[in-house]
XYZ file of C-alpha atoms in Angstrom:
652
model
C 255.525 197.495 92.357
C 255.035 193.508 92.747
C 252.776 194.307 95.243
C 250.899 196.371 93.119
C 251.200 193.795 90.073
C 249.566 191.019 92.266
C 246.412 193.258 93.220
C 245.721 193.659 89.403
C 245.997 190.443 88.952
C 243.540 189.501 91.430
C 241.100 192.151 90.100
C 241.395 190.856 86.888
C 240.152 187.689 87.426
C 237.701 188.643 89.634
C 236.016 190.489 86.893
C 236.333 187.596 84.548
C 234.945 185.723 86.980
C 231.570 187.767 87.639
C 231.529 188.121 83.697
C 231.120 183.929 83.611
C 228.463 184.086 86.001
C 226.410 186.252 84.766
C 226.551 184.405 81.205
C 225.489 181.241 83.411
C 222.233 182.832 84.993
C 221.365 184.082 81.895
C 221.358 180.872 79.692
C 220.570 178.899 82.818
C 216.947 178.652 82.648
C 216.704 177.346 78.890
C 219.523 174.732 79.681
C 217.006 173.488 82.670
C 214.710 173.355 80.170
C 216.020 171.723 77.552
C 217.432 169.141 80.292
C 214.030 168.515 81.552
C 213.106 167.799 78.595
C 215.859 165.599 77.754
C 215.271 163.641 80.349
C 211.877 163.507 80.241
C 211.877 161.758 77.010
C 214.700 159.165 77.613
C 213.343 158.129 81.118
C 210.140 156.681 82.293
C 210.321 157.136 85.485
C 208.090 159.205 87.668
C 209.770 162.557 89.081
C 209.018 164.522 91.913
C 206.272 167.190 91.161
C 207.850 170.874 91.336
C 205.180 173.239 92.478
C 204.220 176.034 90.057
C 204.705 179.362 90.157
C 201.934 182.227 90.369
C 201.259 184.277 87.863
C 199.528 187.627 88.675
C 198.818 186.529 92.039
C 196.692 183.167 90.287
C 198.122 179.734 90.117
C 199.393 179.225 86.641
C 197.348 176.246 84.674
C 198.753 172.899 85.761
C 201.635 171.818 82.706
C 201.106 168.481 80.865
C 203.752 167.292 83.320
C 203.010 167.966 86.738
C 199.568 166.706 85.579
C 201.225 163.302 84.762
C 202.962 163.293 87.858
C 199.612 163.918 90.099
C 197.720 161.252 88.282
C 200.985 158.935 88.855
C 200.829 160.032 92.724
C 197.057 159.077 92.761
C 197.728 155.575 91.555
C 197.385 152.852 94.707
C 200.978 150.339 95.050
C 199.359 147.579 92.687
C 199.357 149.915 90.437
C 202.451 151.152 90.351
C 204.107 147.572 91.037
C 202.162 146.052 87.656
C 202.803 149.282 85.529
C 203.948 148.234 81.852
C 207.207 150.066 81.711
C 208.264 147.527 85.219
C 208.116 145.018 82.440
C 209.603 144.203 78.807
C 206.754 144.425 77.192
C 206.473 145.575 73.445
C 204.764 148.796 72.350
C 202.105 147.010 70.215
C 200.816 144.244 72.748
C 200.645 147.509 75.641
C 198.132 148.936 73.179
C 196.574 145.839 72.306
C 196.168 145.455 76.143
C 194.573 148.511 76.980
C 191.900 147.937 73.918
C 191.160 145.170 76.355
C 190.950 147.407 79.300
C 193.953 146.161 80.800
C 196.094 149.915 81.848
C 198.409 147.515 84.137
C 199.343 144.020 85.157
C 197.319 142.247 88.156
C 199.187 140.774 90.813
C 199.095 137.203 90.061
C 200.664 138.668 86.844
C 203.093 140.656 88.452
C 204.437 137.407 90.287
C 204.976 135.179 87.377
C 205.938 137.584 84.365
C 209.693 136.951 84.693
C 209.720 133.391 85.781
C 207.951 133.012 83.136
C 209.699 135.185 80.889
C 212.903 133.826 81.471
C 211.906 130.051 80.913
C 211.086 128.372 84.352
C 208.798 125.770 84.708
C 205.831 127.522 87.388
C 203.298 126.070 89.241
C 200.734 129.488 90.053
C 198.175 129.050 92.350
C 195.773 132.299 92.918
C 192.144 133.073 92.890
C 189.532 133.267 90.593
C 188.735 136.345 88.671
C 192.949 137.133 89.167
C 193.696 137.087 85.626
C 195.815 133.725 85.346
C 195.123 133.922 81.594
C 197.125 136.543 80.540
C 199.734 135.669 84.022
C 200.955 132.808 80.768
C 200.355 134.529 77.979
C 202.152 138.179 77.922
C 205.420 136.573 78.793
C 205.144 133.572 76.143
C 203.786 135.964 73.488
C 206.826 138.711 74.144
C 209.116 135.884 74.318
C 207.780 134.257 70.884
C 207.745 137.482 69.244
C 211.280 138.443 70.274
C 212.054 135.026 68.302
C 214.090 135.823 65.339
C 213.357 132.620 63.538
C 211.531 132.529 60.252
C 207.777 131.398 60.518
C 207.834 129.255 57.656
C 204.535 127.766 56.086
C 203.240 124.937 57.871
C 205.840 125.545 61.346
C 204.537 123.054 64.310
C 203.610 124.973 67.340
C 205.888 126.406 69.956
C 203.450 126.732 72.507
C 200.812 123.931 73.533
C 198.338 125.023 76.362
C 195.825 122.083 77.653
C 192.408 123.558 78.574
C 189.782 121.038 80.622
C 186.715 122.179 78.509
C 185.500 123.460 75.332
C 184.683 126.666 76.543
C 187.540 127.589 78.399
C 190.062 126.489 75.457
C 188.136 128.654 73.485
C 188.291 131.497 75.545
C 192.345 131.596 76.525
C 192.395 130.750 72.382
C 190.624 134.269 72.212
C 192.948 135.810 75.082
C 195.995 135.137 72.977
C 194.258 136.269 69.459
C 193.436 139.735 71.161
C 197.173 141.120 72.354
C 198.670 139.683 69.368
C 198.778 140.336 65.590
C 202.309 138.678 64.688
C 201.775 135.017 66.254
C 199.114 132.399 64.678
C 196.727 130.592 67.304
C 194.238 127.590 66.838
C 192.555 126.266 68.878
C 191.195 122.552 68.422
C 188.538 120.874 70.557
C 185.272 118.778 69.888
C 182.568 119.531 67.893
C 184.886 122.057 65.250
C 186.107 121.089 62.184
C 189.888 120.107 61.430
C 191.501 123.012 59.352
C 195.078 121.401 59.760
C 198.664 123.162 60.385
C 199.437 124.012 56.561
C 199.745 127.424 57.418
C 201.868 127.433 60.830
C 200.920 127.526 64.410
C 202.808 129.240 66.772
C 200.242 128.762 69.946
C 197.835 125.632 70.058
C 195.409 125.593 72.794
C 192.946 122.757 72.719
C 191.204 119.572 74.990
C 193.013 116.827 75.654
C 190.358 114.631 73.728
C 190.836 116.650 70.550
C 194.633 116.886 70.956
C 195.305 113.388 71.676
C 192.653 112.590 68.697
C 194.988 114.292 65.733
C 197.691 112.956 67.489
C 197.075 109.578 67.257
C 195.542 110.283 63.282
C 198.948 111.914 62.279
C 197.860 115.715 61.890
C 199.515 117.222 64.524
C 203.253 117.649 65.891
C 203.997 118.613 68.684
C 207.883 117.680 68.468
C 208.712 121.644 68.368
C 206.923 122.232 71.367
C 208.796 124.539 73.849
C 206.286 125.524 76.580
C 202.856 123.823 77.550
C 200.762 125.147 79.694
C 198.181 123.446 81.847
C 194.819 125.765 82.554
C 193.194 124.452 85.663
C 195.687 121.673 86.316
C 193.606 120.354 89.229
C 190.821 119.091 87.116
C 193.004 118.697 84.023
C 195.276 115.766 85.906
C 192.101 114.854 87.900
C 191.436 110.752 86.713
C 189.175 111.566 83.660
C 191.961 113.677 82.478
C 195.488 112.623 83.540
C 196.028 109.686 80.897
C 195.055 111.927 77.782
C 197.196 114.317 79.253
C 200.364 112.182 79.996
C 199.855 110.769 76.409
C 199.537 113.907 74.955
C 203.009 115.247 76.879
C 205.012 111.633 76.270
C 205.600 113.642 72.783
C 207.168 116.431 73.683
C 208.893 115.624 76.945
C 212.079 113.103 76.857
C 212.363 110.758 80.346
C 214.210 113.051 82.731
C 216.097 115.657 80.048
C 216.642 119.350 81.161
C 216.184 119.771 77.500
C 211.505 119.060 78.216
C 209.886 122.158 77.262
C 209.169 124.876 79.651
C 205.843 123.750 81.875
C 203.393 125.706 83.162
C 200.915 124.904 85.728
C 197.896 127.076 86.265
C 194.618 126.925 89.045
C 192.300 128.177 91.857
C 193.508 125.619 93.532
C 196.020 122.822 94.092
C 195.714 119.427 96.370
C 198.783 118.575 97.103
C 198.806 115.344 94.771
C 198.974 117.778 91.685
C 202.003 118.508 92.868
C 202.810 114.850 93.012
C 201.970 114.365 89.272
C 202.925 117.690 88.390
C 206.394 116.862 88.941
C 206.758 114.492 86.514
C 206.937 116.609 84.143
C 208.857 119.338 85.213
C 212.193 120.710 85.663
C 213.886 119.951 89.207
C 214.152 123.488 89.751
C 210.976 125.755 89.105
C 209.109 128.434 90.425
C 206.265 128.051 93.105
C 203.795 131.550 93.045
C 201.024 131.225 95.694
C 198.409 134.542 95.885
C 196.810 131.983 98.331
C 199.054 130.419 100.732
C 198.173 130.080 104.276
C 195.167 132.249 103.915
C 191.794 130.858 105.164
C 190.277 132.321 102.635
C 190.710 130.425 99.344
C 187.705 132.085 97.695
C 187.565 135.569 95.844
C 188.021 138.157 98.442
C 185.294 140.345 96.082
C 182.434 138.028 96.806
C 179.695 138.418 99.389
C 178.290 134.854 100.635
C 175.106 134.561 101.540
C 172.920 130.956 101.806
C 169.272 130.110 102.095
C 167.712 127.652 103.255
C 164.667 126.231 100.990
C 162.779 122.904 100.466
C 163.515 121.070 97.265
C 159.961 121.623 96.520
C 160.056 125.572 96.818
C 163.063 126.549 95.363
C 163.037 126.920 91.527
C 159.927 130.145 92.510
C 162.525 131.163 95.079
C 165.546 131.478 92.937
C 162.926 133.487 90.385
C 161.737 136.070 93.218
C 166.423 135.766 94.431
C 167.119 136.632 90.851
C 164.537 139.594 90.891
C 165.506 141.601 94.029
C 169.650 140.790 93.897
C 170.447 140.909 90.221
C 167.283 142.711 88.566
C 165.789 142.685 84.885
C 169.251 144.309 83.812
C 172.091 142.521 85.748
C 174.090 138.916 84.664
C 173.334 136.013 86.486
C 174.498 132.136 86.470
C 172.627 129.512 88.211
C 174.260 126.490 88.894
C 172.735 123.260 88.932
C 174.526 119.373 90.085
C 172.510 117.682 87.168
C 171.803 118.929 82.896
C 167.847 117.779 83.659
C 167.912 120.173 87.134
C 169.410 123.166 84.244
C 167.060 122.221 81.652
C 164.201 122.211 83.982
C 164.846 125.788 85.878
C 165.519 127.577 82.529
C 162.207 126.608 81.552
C 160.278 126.942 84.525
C 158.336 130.235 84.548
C 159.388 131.686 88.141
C 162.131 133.339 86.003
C 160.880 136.245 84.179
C 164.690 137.064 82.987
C 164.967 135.666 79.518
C 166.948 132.489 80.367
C 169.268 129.443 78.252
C 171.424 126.752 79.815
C 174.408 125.460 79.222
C 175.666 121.857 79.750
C 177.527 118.907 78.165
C 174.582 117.869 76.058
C 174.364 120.890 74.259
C 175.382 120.891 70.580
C 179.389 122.346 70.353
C 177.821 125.457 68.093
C 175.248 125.909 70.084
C 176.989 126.724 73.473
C 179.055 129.078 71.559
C 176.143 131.128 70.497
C 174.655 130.514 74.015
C 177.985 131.674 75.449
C 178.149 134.912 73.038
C 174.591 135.996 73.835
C 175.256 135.870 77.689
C 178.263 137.775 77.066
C 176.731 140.344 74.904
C 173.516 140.406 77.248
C 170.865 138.972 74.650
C 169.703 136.827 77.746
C 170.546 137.261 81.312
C 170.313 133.905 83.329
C 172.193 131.324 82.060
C 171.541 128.002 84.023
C 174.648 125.785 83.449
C 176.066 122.820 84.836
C 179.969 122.794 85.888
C 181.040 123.602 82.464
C 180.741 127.211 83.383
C 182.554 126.797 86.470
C 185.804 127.105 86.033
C 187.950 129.786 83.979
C 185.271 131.273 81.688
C 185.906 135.268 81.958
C 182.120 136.335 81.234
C 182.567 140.211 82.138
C 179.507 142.157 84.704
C 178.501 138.984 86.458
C 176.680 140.608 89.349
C 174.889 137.042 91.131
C 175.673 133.742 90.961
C 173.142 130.970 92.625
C 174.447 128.201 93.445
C 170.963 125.514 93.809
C 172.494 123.356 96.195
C 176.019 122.766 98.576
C 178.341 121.902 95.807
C 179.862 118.237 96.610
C 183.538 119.752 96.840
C 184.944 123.214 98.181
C 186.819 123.223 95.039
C 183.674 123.636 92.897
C 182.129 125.886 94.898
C 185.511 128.374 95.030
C 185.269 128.416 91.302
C 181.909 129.164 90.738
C 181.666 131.738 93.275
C 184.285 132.870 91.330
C 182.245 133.669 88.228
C 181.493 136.875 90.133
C 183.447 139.495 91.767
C 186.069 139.291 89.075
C 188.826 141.984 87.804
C 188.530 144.250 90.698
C 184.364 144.784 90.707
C 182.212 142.633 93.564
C 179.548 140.222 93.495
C 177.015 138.205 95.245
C 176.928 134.358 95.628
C 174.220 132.850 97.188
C 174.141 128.876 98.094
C 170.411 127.153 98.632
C 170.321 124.275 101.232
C 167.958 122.278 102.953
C 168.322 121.512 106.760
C 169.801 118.210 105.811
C 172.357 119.859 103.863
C 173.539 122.257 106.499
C 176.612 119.742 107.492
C 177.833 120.440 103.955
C 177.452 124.018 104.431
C 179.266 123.975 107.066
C 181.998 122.409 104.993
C 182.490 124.426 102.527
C 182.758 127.347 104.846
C 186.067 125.107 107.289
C 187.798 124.537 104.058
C 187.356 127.502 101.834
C 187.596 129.766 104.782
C 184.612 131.743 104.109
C 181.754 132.702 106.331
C 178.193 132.566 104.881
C 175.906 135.174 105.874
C 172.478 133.204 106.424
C 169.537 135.281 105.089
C 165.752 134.295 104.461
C 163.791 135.082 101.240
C 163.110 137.669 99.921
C 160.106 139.302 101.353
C 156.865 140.656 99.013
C 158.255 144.150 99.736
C 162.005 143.431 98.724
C 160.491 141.945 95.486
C 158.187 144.942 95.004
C 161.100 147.560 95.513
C 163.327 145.401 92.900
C 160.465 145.135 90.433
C 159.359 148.615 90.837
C 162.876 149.933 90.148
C 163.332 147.654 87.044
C 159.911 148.874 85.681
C 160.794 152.759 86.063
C 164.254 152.148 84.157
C 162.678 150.460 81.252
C 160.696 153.548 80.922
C 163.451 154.968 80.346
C 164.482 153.236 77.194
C 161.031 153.963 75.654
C 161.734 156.802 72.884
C 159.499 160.425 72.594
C 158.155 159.422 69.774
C 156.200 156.498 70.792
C 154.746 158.184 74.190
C 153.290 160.652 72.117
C 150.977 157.517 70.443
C 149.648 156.709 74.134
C 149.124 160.166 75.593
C 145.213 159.809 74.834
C 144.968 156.685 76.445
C 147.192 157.537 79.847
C 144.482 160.677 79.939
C 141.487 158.631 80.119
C 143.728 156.165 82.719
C 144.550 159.237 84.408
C 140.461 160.503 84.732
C 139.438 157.046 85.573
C 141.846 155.720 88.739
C 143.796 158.504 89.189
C 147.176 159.792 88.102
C 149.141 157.411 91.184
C 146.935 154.258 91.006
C 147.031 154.237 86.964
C 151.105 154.363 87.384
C 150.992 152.010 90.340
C 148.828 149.364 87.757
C 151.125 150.246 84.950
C 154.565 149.366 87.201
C 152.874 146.134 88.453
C 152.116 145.049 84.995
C 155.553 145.959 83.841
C 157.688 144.432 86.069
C 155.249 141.015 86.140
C 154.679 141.658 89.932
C 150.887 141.118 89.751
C 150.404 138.619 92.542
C 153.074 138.146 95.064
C 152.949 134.883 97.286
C 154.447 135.632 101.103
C 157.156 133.489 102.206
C 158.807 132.165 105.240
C 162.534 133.790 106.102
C 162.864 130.244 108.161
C 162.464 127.922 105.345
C 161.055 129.820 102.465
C 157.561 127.885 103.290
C 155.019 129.544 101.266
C 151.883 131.156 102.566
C 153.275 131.907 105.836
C 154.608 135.361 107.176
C 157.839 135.247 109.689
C 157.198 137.311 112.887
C 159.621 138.767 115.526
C 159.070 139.071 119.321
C 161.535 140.839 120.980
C 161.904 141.201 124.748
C 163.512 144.062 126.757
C 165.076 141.037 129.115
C 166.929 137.571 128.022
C 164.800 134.536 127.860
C 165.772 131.747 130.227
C 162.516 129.859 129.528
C 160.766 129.568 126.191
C 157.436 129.093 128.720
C 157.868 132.855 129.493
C 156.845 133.708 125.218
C 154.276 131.363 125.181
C 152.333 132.962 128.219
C 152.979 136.199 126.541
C 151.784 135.102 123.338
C 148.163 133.421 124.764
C 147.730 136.467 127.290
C 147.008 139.033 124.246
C 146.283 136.066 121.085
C 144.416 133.687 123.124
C 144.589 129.748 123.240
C 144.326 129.050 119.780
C 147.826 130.614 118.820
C 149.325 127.309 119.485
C 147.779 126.244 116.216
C 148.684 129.027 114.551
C 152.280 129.412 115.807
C 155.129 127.747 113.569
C 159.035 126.966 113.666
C 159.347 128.984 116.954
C 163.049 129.962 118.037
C 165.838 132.097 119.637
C 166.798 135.107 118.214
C 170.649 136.161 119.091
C 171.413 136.915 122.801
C 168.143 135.444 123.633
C 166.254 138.813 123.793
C 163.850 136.907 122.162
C 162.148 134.654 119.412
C 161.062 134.374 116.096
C 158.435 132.297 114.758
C 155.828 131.739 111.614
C 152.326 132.416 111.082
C 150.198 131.678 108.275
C 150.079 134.754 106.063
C 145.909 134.507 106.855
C 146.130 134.905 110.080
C 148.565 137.990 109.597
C 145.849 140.835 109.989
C 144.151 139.376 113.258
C 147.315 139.464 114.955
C 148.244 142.662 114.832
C 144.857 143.732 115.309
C 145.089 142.005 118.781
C 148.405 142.647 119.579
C 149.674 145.300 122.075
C 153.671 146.081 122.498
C 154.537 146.511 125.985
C 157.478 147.572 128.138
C 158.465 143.858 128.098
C 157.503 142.870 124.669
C 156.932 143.889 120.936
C 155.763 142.309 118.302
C 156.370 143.078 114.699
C 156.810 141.452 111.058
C 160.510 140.488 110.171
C 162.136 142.259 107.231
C 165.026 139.965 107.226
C 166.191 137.258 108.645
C 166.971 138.051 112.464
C 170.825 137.095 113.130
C 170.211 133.603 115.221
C 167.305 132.705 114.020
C 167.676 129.563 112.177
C 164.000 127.960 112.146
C 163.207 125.294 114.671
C 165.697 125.534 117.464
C 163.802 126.775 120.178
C 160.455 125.192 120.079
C 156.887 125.600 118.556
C 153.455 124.293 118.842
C 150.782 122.942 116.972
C 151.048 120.280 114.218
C 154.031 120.267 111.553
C 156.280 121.576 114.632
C 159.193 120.236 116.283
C 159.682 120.795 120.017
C 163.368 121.739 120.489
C 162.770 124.190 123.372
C 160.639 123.548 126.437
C 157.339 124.594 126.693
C 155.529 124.864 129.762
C 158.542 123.315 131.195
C 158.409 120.370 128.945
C 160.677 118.680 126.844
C 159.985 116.927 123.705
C 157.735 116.628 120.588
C 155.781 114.761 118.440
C 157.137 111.578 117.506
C 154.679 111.808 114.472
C 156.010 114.386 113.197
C 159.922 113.566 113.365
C 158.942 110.370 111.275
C 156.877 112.073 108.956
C 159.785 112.940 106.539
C 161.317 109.466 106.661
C 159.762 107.852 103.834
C 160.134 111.108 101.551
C 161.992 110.859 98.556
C 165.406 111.986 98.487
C 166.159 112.186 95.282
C 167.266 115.938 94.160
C 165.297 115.576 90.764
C 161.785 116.929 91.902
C 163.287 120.135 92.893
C 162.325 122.245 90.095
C 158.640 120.890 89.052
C 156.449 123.752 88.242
C-alpha cells in the first residue's frame, strides 16, 4: 500500500508539472516580446540581428528593428567608435549637431572628448579639415550646461578661446552659437563695435589685439575664467602673438596654482618650442592627443598634390586655363598669393573667367565678412587671399586650392592645402614653381612628408573638354520658357552652318573658349607644343635622337627643337616645338619599329624640361650631343641680370 501511495504521488506531480509547462509555452512568446521591447527601450546598444521568419514561403518585410541593426552593421569602426550615445552628450546639442550634418564624432574628437570633459589641460595636434573646432567645444558646452549655477545678468565669461585672426574667431564664435541655445557667446575682434558684457557671457572667443584692448580699457573680466582655449597655438604664441597672449592670460592664471583654469591647446601643427611656452601655462599633468605623430605625412591624407612649373611671367593666364579644367565654372577655389598686391592683381586680371574677390589684411573688417559669406554661399567662386585664409576657416565644397608659389614654411603650406579635402570629401592642391624654386619644393615635400605629382599645363584639349562640359550644364539651368523665345533664331543657325557647327559656335561662346593659346607641359612657355619620342630600346646617347630626328625633319630641326630631355627609363625623350611648326612635323614624320613620334597629352613621368639636352638658341646643353658636352655660355648668363622680384608675376 506505501508502495502504491508513492507511485501516486509521483504521478501527481508529474501532471502538475506538464500542466506548468504548457502555461509557459503558451504565454512565452508575448513575454519575449514584451522583453524585447523592454529592453529595447532602456538600452542603446546594438543587438545581434535575429533572422526573420518566412511567411507563405516569402521573406516577411524587414521590422523597424532588424532594419536598425543592418544599417548599424553597415557603419565602418569610426563610426561606431564616435557614435553619440559612446558619449554624454545632451539630447538637444545631438540634434543641434546633426542640423549641422554632424551624425557622429570625428576622430580627433573622439580622442579629446573626455580629457576634455573631465577638466585636463590638452595639447591636440591633428590635421586640417579634422574638426578641432568642435574636438573643444562639445565637451566645454556639455560641461557648462550641466552647470547648475544661476546665469545672472552681466556674469563674466567661463570660457575664453584666443583665435589668431578675425576670420577664424568669427567662425569657432559661429561653431559654438550653432549646437547651443542655453549658453551666450561673443565674440570680439577688430573692426566690430563694443556691445559690452551687461547681459552675461558664458563663451568669449576673440583676437588677442581686441581682448587685450578692453582689457586694458576696463570692459572686460576675465577673473571667472575657467577654461581658455588656444586655436592654432603655433601661430598664436608665434612672436607677433605671444606677448598679447601672455598679457591677456597673466589675468586669469595665478604663478604656479593648480587652481589656473583648464588650458587648451589646439593646431595642425606643433614645433616643439610651443610646447616650451605652452607649459607655462598649464597644469603639470595634462593630456597629449597626436592624430599625427610619427607619420611622414603631416598634411591632409584627402588631398592630391600636384605642382607646375611656370615662369613668373606666364602664370596668372595659367592659373586661369588650371582653374578651368580642375575646378570648372561651378566648383570652389582659393588661390593663394605671398603678397595683398600679387591677390589684388590676379583677382583682377582677366585670365579668370570665374567671378573672383580677394581677401587680405587690407580689406575693410565688414567687407571680408561679406566677401567670406559670398564664397561660402557660392555668389563668387575664386577667392584670391593672402594667409588670412590659411589656417582654420571651415569654407565647406572646396574642390582646388592653388597655391602661386612654394610657400616659405611647410607649416603654411600644410594649412592651406588643408582648405581642401576637408570632413571626409577630397581635393586637389596644386603648387606653381619656377626652376629656381624647385629646392623649396623639394622642401616642403622632406618635411610635410608628401610627394608632389609633377604635371604640365593644361593642354588646349583639356581646356576644351572642361569648358565644353561647363557650357552644356549651364544649359541646363536655362528654363522652357525662355528657349521657346530663341527657337526662330537656332532654326535659321541651324539652315545656315548646320545643326553641329551652330552648337559647336554656341559652346565656344559660352564657355569663353574662343581662342586657345598652346602651351608648353615643360615650362608652360606659350606658343610652343610639347612632343614625345619614344624608342623601343633605352637611350645610352642623346646623339642616337638627334640623328633620328634630322634623318626624317632635316637639318633645320636643331632650330626648331627646344628643352630636349629623358623621359623615365630612358626609352626616350621629350622636347618642344613651336606650335607653328606643329603641322610640318607630322606631315614629315614616319613612326618606325625603333621610333614614334607623337604630341604629349600630359606631362611624361621624368620629363622635367632641360635635363637631357637641346639645340638651337634659348637651349641649355645638359646632355651630349654628337658626343659633346656643354652649351652656350650666352645663354646660361642671359637670366642673370633679370629681375627677381616676385611682383611682375601677374601683369596682364
Amino acid at each position: 500500500s506505501l508502495l502504491l501511495a508513492s507511485q501516486k504521488e509521483k504521478k501527481e506531480k508529474k501532471e502538475k508539472k506538464s500542466k506548468r509547462d504548457d502555461k509557459v509555452r503558451k504565454k512565452k512568446p508575448q513575454t519575449d516580446e514584451s522583453e524585447q521591447s523592454e529592453e529595447e527601450s532602456s538600452s542603446p546598444k546594438l543587438k545581434k540581428a535575429k533572422t526573420g521568419g518566412k511567411q507563405n514561403g516569402h521573406v516577411g518585410e524587414e521590422s523597424p528593428e532588424n532594419a536598425r541593426l543592418s544599417a548599424a552593421s553597415e557603419m565602418t569602426e569610426e563610426q561606431k567608435e564616435g557614435a553619440f550615445s559612446n558619449f554624454p552628450i545632451s539630447k538637444g546639442t545631438i540634434q543641434l549637431l546633426q542640423a549641422r550634418g554632424v551624425t557622429y564624432l570625428f576622430p580627433v574628437q573622439v580622442k579629446t572628448f573626455q580629457p576634455v570633459y573631465s577638466g585636463k589641460d590638452v595639447i591636440a595636434q591633428a590635421q586640417t579639415g579634422t574638426g578641432k573646432t568642435f574636438s573643444f567645444a562639445i565637451p566645454l558646452i556639455e560641461k557648462l550646461q550641466v552647470d547648475s549655477e544661476e546665469r545672472r545678468r552681466g556674469r563674466p565669461p567661463k570660457v575664453l578661446v584666443l583665435a589668431p585672426t578675425r576670420e577664424l574667431a568669427n567662425q569657432v564664435a559661429k561653431d559654438f552659437k550653432d549646437i547651443t541655445r542655453k549658453l551666450t557667446v561673443a565674440c570680439f575682434y577688430g573692426g566690430t563695435p563694443y556691445n559690452g558684457q551687461s547681459n552675461g557671457i558664458d563663451i568669449l572667443v576673440g583676437t588677442p589685439g581686441r581682448i587685450k584692448d578692453h582689457l586694458q580699457n576696463g570692459k572686460l573680466d576675465l577673473t571667472k575664467v575657467k577654461h581658455v582655449v588656444l586655436d592654432e597655438v603655433d601661430q598664436m604664441l608665434d612672436m607677433g602673438f605671444a606677448e598679447q597672449v601672455e598679457d591677456i592670460l597673466r589675468v586669469a592664471y595665478k604663478k604656479d596654482s593648480e587652481d589656473n583654469p583648464q588650458t587648451l591647446l589646439f593646431s595642425a601643427t606643433c614645433p616643439n618650442w610651443v610646447y616650451d611656452v605652452a607649459k607655462k601655462y598649464m597644469k603639470s599633468k595634462y593630456e597629449q592627443v597626436d592624430l599625427i605623430g610619427r607619420r611622414t605625412q603631416k598634411a591632409a591624407t584627402t588631398v592630391e598634390h600636384l605642382a607646375i612649373e611656370c615662369h613668373w611671367s606666364q602664370r596668372a593666364a595659367v592659373i586661369g586655363d588650371v582653374i578651368q579644367v580642375y575646378s570648372g565654372s561651378h566648383g570652389r577655389t582659393i588661390v593663394f598669393c605671398e603678397t595683398k598686391k600679387d591677390a589684388n592683381e590676379l583677382a583682377l586680371n582677366a585670365s579668370i573667367k570665374q567671378d573672383c574677390q580677394s581677401l587680405h589684411g587690407d580689406i575693410p573688417q565688414k567687407q571680408r565678412e561679406i566677401t567670406l559669406k559670398g564664397f561660402r554661399n557660392g555668389a563668387f567662386k575664386v577667392l584670391v587671399a593672402t594667409n588670412v585664409a590659411a589656417r582654420g576657416l571651415d569654407i565647406p565644397e572646396v574642390d582646388l586650392v592653388v597655391q602661386s608659389s612654394p610657400p616659405k614654411d611647410v607649416e603654411s603650406y600644410i594649412h592651406r592645402s588643408g582648405r581642401t579635402g576637408r570632413a571626409g570629401r577630397t581635393g586637389i592642391c596644386i603648387c606653381f614653381y619656377q626652376r629656381k624654386e624647385e629646392s623649396q619644393l623639394r622642401y616642403v615635400e622632406l618635411k610635410s612628408g608628401i610627394t608632389f605629382k609633377r604635371v604640365g599645363v593644361p593642354t588646349a584639349t583639356d581646356i576644351i573638354k572642361a569648358s565644353s562640359k561647363d557650357a552644356i550644364r549651364c544649359l541646363d539651368s536655362v528654363p522652357l520658357t525662355a528657349i521657346e523665345y530663341f527657337k526662330e533664331s537656332a532654326q535659321l543657325l541651324i539652315e545656315e552652318k548646320g545643326p553641329v557647327n551652330a552648337l559647336a559656335a554656341a559652346l565656344a561662346h559660352i564657355s569663353g573658349a574662343t581662342s586657345i593659346e598652346q602651351r608648353s607641359l615643360l615650362n608652360s612657355d606659350v606658343g610652343f607644343v610639347t612632343m614625345v619620342l619614344r624608342c623601343s630600346e633605352e637611350i645610352n646617347n642623346i646623339s642616337y635622337i638627334w640623328r633620328k630626328l634630322r634623318e626624317q625633319l632635316g637639318d633645320d630641326v636643331d632650330r626648331k627643337v627646344n628643352r630636349m630631355c629623358f623621359i623615365k627609363g630612358r626609352m626616350g625623350v621629350c622636347f618642344d616645338i613651336p606650335a607653328a611648326d606643329q603641322k610640318d612635323i607630322e606631315e614629315r614624320w614616319e613612326d618606325s619599329k625603333q621610333c614614334s613620334l607623337c604630341v604629349a597629352n600630359e606631362l611624361p613621368e621624368g620629363g622635367r624640361g632641360g635635363r637631357g639636352g637641346g639645340g638651337g638658341k634659348n637651349r641649355s646643353f645638359s646632355g651630349s650631343r654628337n658626343g659633346r658636352q656643354g652649351g652656350s655660355g650666352r645663354s646660361r648668363s642671359r637670366n642673370r641680370g633679370q629681375k627677381r622680384s616676385y611682383d611682375k608675376a601677374f601683369d596682364r
